[in-house]
PDB file of C-alpha atoms in Angstrom:
ATOM      1  CA  UNK A 611     131.298 167.652 122.942  1.00 86.00           C
ATOM      2  CA  UNK A 612     130.816 164.488 120.952  1.00 90.00           C
ATOM      3  CA  UNK A 613     133.551 162.062 120.011  1.00 94.00           C
ATOM      4  CA  UNK A 614     132.758 163.004 116.415  1.00 95.00           C
ATOM      5  CA  UNK A 615     134.779 166.196 116.929  1.00 96.00           C
ATOM      6  CA  UNK A 616     137.872 164.167 117.855  1.00 97.00           C
ATOM      7  CA  UNK A 617     137.332 161.885 114.871  1.00 97.00           C
ATOM      8  CA  UNK A 618     136.896 164.825 112.507  1.00 97.00           C
ATOM      9  CA  UNK A 619     140.053 166.534 113.781  1.00 98.00           C
ATOM     10  CA  UNK A 620     142.131 163.365 113.358  1.00 97.00           C
ATOM     11  CA  UNK A 621     140.644 162.844 109.896  1.00 98.00           C
ATOM     12  CA  UNK A 622     141.707 166.319 108.800  1.00 98.00           C
ATOM     13  CA  UNK A 623     145.291 165.700 109.906  1.00 98.00           C
ATOM     14  CA  UNK A 624     145.243 162.259 108.280  1.00 98.00           C
ATOM     15  CA  UNK A 625     143.972 163.766 105.019  1.00 97.00           C
ATOM     16  CA  UNK A 626     146.848 166.264 105.102  1.00 97.00           C
ATOM     17  CA  UNK A 627     149.313 163.422 105.637  1.00 97.00           C
ATOM     18  CA  UNK A 628     147.779 161.347 102.845  1.00 96.00           C
ATOM     19  CA  UNK A 629     148.777 163.966 100.272  1.00 90.00           C
ATOM     20  CA  UNK A 630     146.934 166.680  98.362  1.00 83.00           C
ATOM     21  CA  UNK A 631     146.180 164.523  95.337  1.00 84.00           C
ATOM     22  CA  UNK A 632     144.731 161.552  97.171  1.00 90.00           C
ATOM     23  CA  UNK A 633     141.021 161.187  97.889  1.00 94.00           C
ATOM     24  CA  UNK A 634     140.571 158.871 100.856  1.00 96.00           C
ATOM     25  CA  UNK A 635     137.313 156.950 101.322  1.00 96.00           C
ATOM     26  CA  UNK A 636     135.586 157.343 104.681  1.00 96.00           C
ATOM     27  CA  UNK A 637     135.839 153.595 105.268  1.00 95.00           C
ATOM     28  CA  UNK A 638     139.613 153.725 104.828  1.00 96.00           C
ATOM     29  CA  UNK A 639     139.975 156.689 107.186  1.00 96.00           C
ATOM     30  CA  UNK A 640     137.776 154.884 109.701  1.00 96.00           C
ATOM     31  CA  UNK A 641     139.795 151.675 109.449  1.00 96.00           C
ATOM     32  CA  UNK A 642     143.021 153.544 110.311  1.00 96.00           C
ATOM     33  CA  UNK A 643     141.647 154.170 113.824  1.00 94.00           C
ATOM     34  CA  UNK A 644     139.257 151.188 113.957  1.00 96.00           C
ATOM     35  CA  UNK A 645     136.184 153.449 113.948  1.00 96.00           C
ATOM     36  CA  UNK A 646     132.688 152.749 112.598  1.00 96.00           C
ATOM     37  CA  UNK A 647     132.791 153.904 108.974  1.00 95.00           C
ATOM     38  CA  UNK A 648     129.163 155.040 108.810  1.00 95.00           C
ATOM     39  CA  UNK A 649     129.545 157.300 111.838  1.00 95.00           C
ATOM     40  CA  UNK A 650     132.847 158.763 110.616  1.00 96.00           C
ATOM     41  CA  UNK A 651     131.274 159.352 107.212  1.00 96.00           C
ATOM     42  CA  UNK A 652     128.591 161.425 108.963  1.00 96.00           C
ATOM     43  CA  UNK A 653     131.307 163.629 110.507  1.00 97.00           C
ATOM     44  CA  UNK A 654     133.095 163.931 107.160  1.00 98.00           C
ATOM     45  CA  UNK A 655     129.849 164.976 105.470  1.00 97.00           C
ATOM     46  CA  UNK A 656     129.459 167.701 108.107  1.00 98.00           C
ATOM     47  CA  UNK A 657     133.009 168.857 107.309  1.00 98.00           C
ATOM     48  CA  UNK A 658     132.124 168.868 103.607  1.00 98.00           C
ATOM     49  CA  UNK A 659     129.026 171.011 104.223  1.00 97.00           C
ATOM     50  CA  UNK A 660     131.251 173.456 106.120  1.00 98.00           C
ATOM     51  CA  UNK A 661     133.766 173.626 103.257  1.00 98.00           C
ATOM     52  CA  UNK A 662     136.566 172.005 105.262  1.00 98.00           C
ATOM     53  CA  UNK A 663     136.805 168.921 103.050  1.00 98.00           C
ATOM     54  CA  UNK A 664     135.526 168.044  99.620  1.00 97.00           C
ATOM     55  CA  UNK A 665     134.122 164.707  98.599  1.00 94.00           C
ATOM     56  CA  UNK A 666     134.302 162.926  95.292  1.00 90.00           C
ATOM     57  CA  UNK A 667     131.954 160.032  94.513  1.00 88.00           C
ATOM     58  CA  UNK A 668     132.863 156.834  92.758  1.00 82.00           C
ATOM     59  CA  UNK A 669     135.318 153.971  93.130  1.00 80.00           C
ATOM     60  CA  UNK A 670     138.326 156.312  93.223  1.00 81.00           C
ATOM     61  CA  UNK A 671     136.470 158.879  95.286  1.00 88.00           C
ATOM     62  CA  UNK A 672     136.707 159.903  98.870  1.00 95.00           C
ATOM     63  CA  UNK A 673     137.583 162.961 100.882  1.00 97.00           C
ATOM     64  CA  UNK A 674     140.272 165.621 100.492  1.00 96.00           C
ATOM     65  CA  UNK A 675     140.989 168.785 102.417  1.00 97.00           C
ATOM     66  CA  UNK A 676     139.318 171.775 100.783  1.00 97.00           C
ATOM     67  CA  UNK A 677     141.954 174.185 102.085  1.00 96.00           C
ATOM     68  CA  UNK A 678     145.317 174.046 103.864  1.00 97.00           C
ATOM     69  CA  UNK A 679     145.373 173.028 107.524  1.00 98.00           C
ATOM     70  CA  UNK A 680     146.714 176.489 108.416  1.00 98.00           C
ATOM     71  CA  UNK A 681     143.363 177.893 107.264  1.00 98.00           C
ATOM     72  CA  UNK A 682     141.238 175.518 109.362  1.00 98.00           C
ATOM     73  CA  UNK A 683     140.777 176.359 113.029  1.00 98.00           C
ATOM     74  CA  UNK A 684     139.780 173.916 115.710  1.00 98.00           C
ATOM     75  CA  UNK A 685     136.621 176.020 116.105  1.00 97.00           C
ATOM     76  CA  UNK A 686     135.809 175.504 112.409  1.00 98.00           C
ATOM     77  CA  UNK A 687     135.757 171.747 112.980  1.00 98.00           C
ATOM     78  CA  UNK A 688     133.845 171.960 116.269  1.00 97.00           C
ATOM     79  CA  UNK A 689     131.180 174.189 114.683  1.00 97.00           C
ATOM     80  CA  UNK A 690     130.931 171.909 111.635  1.00 98.00           C
ATOM     81  CA  UNK A 691     130.347 168.790 113.737  1.00 97.00           C
ATOM     82  CA  UNK A 692     128.492 170.190 116.760  1.00 95.00           C
ATOM     83  CA  UNK A 693     126.663 173.091 115.130  1.00 93.00           C
ATOM     84  CA  UNK A 694     126.763 176.767 116.021  1.00 87.00           C
ATOM     85  CA  UNK A 695     124.588 176.580 119.137  1.00 88.00           C
ATOM     86  CA  UNK A 696     126.055 177.572 122.472  1.00 89.00           C
ATOM     87  CA  UNK A 697     126.997 174.699 124.748  1.00 86.00           C
ATOM     88  CA  UNK A 698     125.114 176.175 127.741  1.00 88.00           C
ATOM     89  CA  UNK A 699     121.454 177.065 127.356  1.00 88.00           C
ATOM     90  CA  UNK A 700     119.884 178.997 130.225  1.00 89.00           C
ATOM     91  CA  UNK A 701     116.269 177.912 130.741  1.00 88.00           C
ATOM     92  CA  UNK A 702     115.644 180.482 133.476  1.00 87.00           C
ATOM     93  CA  UNK A 703     114.997 177.981 136.268  1.00 87.00           C
ATOM     94  CA  UNK A 704     115.542 180.876 138.669  1.00 86.00           C
ATOM     95  CA  UNK A 705     112.046 182.019 137.643  1.00 84.00           C
ATOM     96  CA  UNK A 706     110.498 178.729 138.807  1.00 85.00           C
ATOM     97  CA  UNK A 707     109.542 177.411 142.212  1.00 85.00           C
ATOM     98  CA  UNK A 708     108.669 179.335 145.354  1.00 86.00           C
ATOM     99  CA  UNK A 709     111.810 181.474 145.102  1.00 79.00           C
ATOM    100  CA  UNK A 710     111.209 182.502 141.503  1.00 76.00           C
ATOM    101  CA  UNK A 711     111.505 186.175 140.646  1.00 61.00           C
ATOM    102  CA  UNK A 712     108.261 187.951 139.862  1.00 53.00           C
ATOM    103  CA  UNK A 713     106.118 185.769 142.111  1.00 49.00           C
ATOM    104  CA  UNK A 714     103.741 186.914 144.750  1.00 46.00           C
ATOM    105  CA  UNK A 715     104.354 186.383 148.443  1.00 48.00           C
ATOM    106  CA  UNK A 716     102.448 183.091 148.332  1.00 49.00           C
ATOM    107  CA  UNK A 717     104.676 181.737 145.555  1.00 47.00           C
ATOM    108  CA  UNK A 718     102.039 182.173 142.861  1.00 49.00           C
ATOM    109  CA  UNK A 719     102.017 184.635 139.986  1.00 50.00           C
ATOM    110  CA  UNK A 720     102.345 188.305 140.864  1.00 46.00           C
ATOM    111  CA  UNK A 721      99.373 190.714 140.677  1.00 46.00           C
ATOM    112  CA  UNK A 722      99.656 190.982 136.902  1.00 44.00           C
ATOM    113  CA  UNK A 723      99.588 187.210 136.453  1.00 46.00           C
ATOM    114  CA  UNK A 724     103.177 187.120 135.203  1.00 45.00           C
ATOM    115  CA  UNK A 725     105.739 184.750 136.572  1.00 46.00           C
ATOM    116  CA  UNK A 726     108.786 186.938 135.928  1.00 48.00           C
ATOM    117  CA  UNK A 727     109.388 190.635 136.047  1.00 50.00           C
ATOM    118  CA  UNK A 728     109.960 192.071 132.576  1.00 54.00           C
ATOM    119  CA  UNK A 729     112.934 194.072 133.807  1.00 60.00           C
ATOM    120  CA  UNK A 730     114.607 191.176 135.650  1.00 66.00           C
ATOM    121  CA  UNK A 731     118.401 191.296 135.324  1.00 74.00           C
ATOM    122  CA  UNK A 732     120.156 188.708 133.197  1.00 81.00           C
ATOM    123  CA  UNK A 733     120.850 185.434 134.948  1.00 89.00           C
ATOM    124  CA  UNK A 734     124.272 185.597 136.646  1.00 92.00           C
ATOM    125  CA  UNK A 735     124.929 181.946 135.843  1.00 93.00           C
ATOM    126  CA  UNK A 736     124.072 182.404 132.157  1.00 92.00           C
ATOM    127  CA  UNK A 737     126.342 185.443 132.090  1.00 92.00           C
ATOM    128  CA  UNK A 738     129.263 183.517 133.650  1.00 95.00           C
ATOM    129  CA  UNK A 739     128.750 180.558 131.327  1.00 94.00           C
ATOM    130  CA  UNK A 740     128.587 182.894 128.326  1.00 93.00           C
ATOM    131  CA  UNK A 741     131.933 184.455 129.269  1.00 95.00           C
ATOM    132  CA  UNK A 742     133.480 181.001 129.643  1.00 95.00           C
ATOM    133  CA  UNK A 743     132.078 179.859 126.306  1.00 94.00           C
ATOM    134  CA  UNK A 744     133.414 182.960 124.578  1.00 95.00           C
ATOM    135  CA  UNK A 745     136.891 182.288 126.015  1.00 97.00           C
ATOM    136  CA  UNK A 746     136.687 178.634 124.913  1.00 95.00           C
ATOM    137  CA  UNK A 747     135.541 179.520 121.383  1.00 95.00           C
ATOM    138  CA  UNK A 748     138.188 182.235 121.092  1.00 97.00           C
ATOM    139  CA  UNK A 749     140.919 179.795 122.128  1.00 97.00           C
ATOM    140  CA  UNK A 750     139.724 177.190 119.608  1.00 97.00           C
ATOM    141  CA  UNK A 751     139.510 179.793 116.851  1.00 97.00           C
ATOM    142  CA  UNK A 752     143.086 180.891 117.584  1.00 98.00           C
ATOM    143  CA  UNK A 753     144.510 177.393 116.967  1.00 98.00           C
ATOM    144  CA  UNK A 754     144.771 176.014 113.471  1.00 98.00           C
ATOM    145  CA  UNK A 755     145.115 172.409 112.435  1.00 98.00           C
ATOM    146  CA  UNK A 756     148.572 172.968 111.009  1.00 98.00           C
ATOM    147  CA  UNK A 757     149.773 173.699 114.556  1.00 98.00           C
ATOM    148  CA  UNK A 758     148.173 170.429 115.638  1.00 98.00           C
ATOM    149  CA  UNK A 759     149.788 168.573 112.704  1.00 98.00           C
ATOM    150  CA  UNK A 760     153.241 169.903 113.601  1.00 98.00           C
ATOM    151  CA  UNK A 761     152.824 168.863 117.241  1.00 98.00           C
ATOM    152  CA  UNK A 762     151.618 165.405 116.186  1.00 97.00           C
ATOM    153  CA  UNK A 763     154.670 165.010 113.951  1.00 97.00           C
ATOM    154  CA  UNK A 764     156.990 166.014 116.815  1.00 98.00           C
ATOM    155  CA  UNK A 765     155.335 163.417 119.050  1.00 97.00           C
ATOM    156  CA  UNK A 766     155.213 160.682 116.387  1.00 96.00           C
ATOM    157  CA  UNK A 767     157.681 161.554 113.609  1.00 96.00           C
ATOM    158  CA  UNK A 768     156.937 158.438 111.571  1.00 97.00           C
ATOM    159  CA  UNK A 769     153.146 158.761 111.627  1.00 96.00           C
ATOM    160  CA  UNK A 770     152.693 160.525 108.262  1.00 97.00           C
ATOM    161  CA  UNK A 771     154.799 157.964 106.396  1.00 96.00           C
ATOM    162  CA  UNK A 772     153.110 155.025 108.158  1.00 97.00           C
ATOM    163  CA  UNK A 773     149.709 156.370 107.132  1.00 96.00           C
ATOM    164  CA  UNK A 774     150.765 156.931 103.512  1.00 95.00           C
ATOM    165  CA  UNK A 775     152.252 153.416 103.307  1.00 95.00           C
ATOM    166  CA  UNK A 776     149.098 151.916 104.836  1.00 94.00           C
ATOM    167  CA  UNK A 777     146.868 153.808 102.411  1.00 93.00           C
ATOM    168  CA  UNK A 778     148.981 152.617  99.465  1.00 91.00           C
ATOM    169  CA  UNK A 779     148.641 148.975 100.499  1.00 90.00           C
ATOM    170  CA  UNK A 780     145.811 146.992  98.891  1.00 81.00           C
TER     171      UNK A 780
END
């Protein structure tokens, strides 16, 4: 998972702390954590395409949350930044090499010229990885960003006010 996911998650919480009426420019959000503005802007644009944030152009523009944090799951943010593809992609390497299924005794193609049997069972490794990915995605979908915000505020009670004061400064 890219660091862009972490940046996007923090940005969502920071936008919640900044207040519902404040649009925050990507450069300002990036400066709060000393991040490259152009790269953070790319993550924020992905969040905008996913309907997690909205963006307003112009000198008073920036980003706002499109919906409450309680309606945004961690999986929503991961999918927005990383895309919907599965993390593990089975390329069927078990079908390659001298031990590959569907090969003749000499390691070459079988009598029909095919490398793999059409009725070969699903790859056990792909199956195990798929189960793990489903569990991971389910866990992320079950956690919303408001839960994360509340935990962050318990750990750093003054963080929301420090951010608001910093954003208000010239």
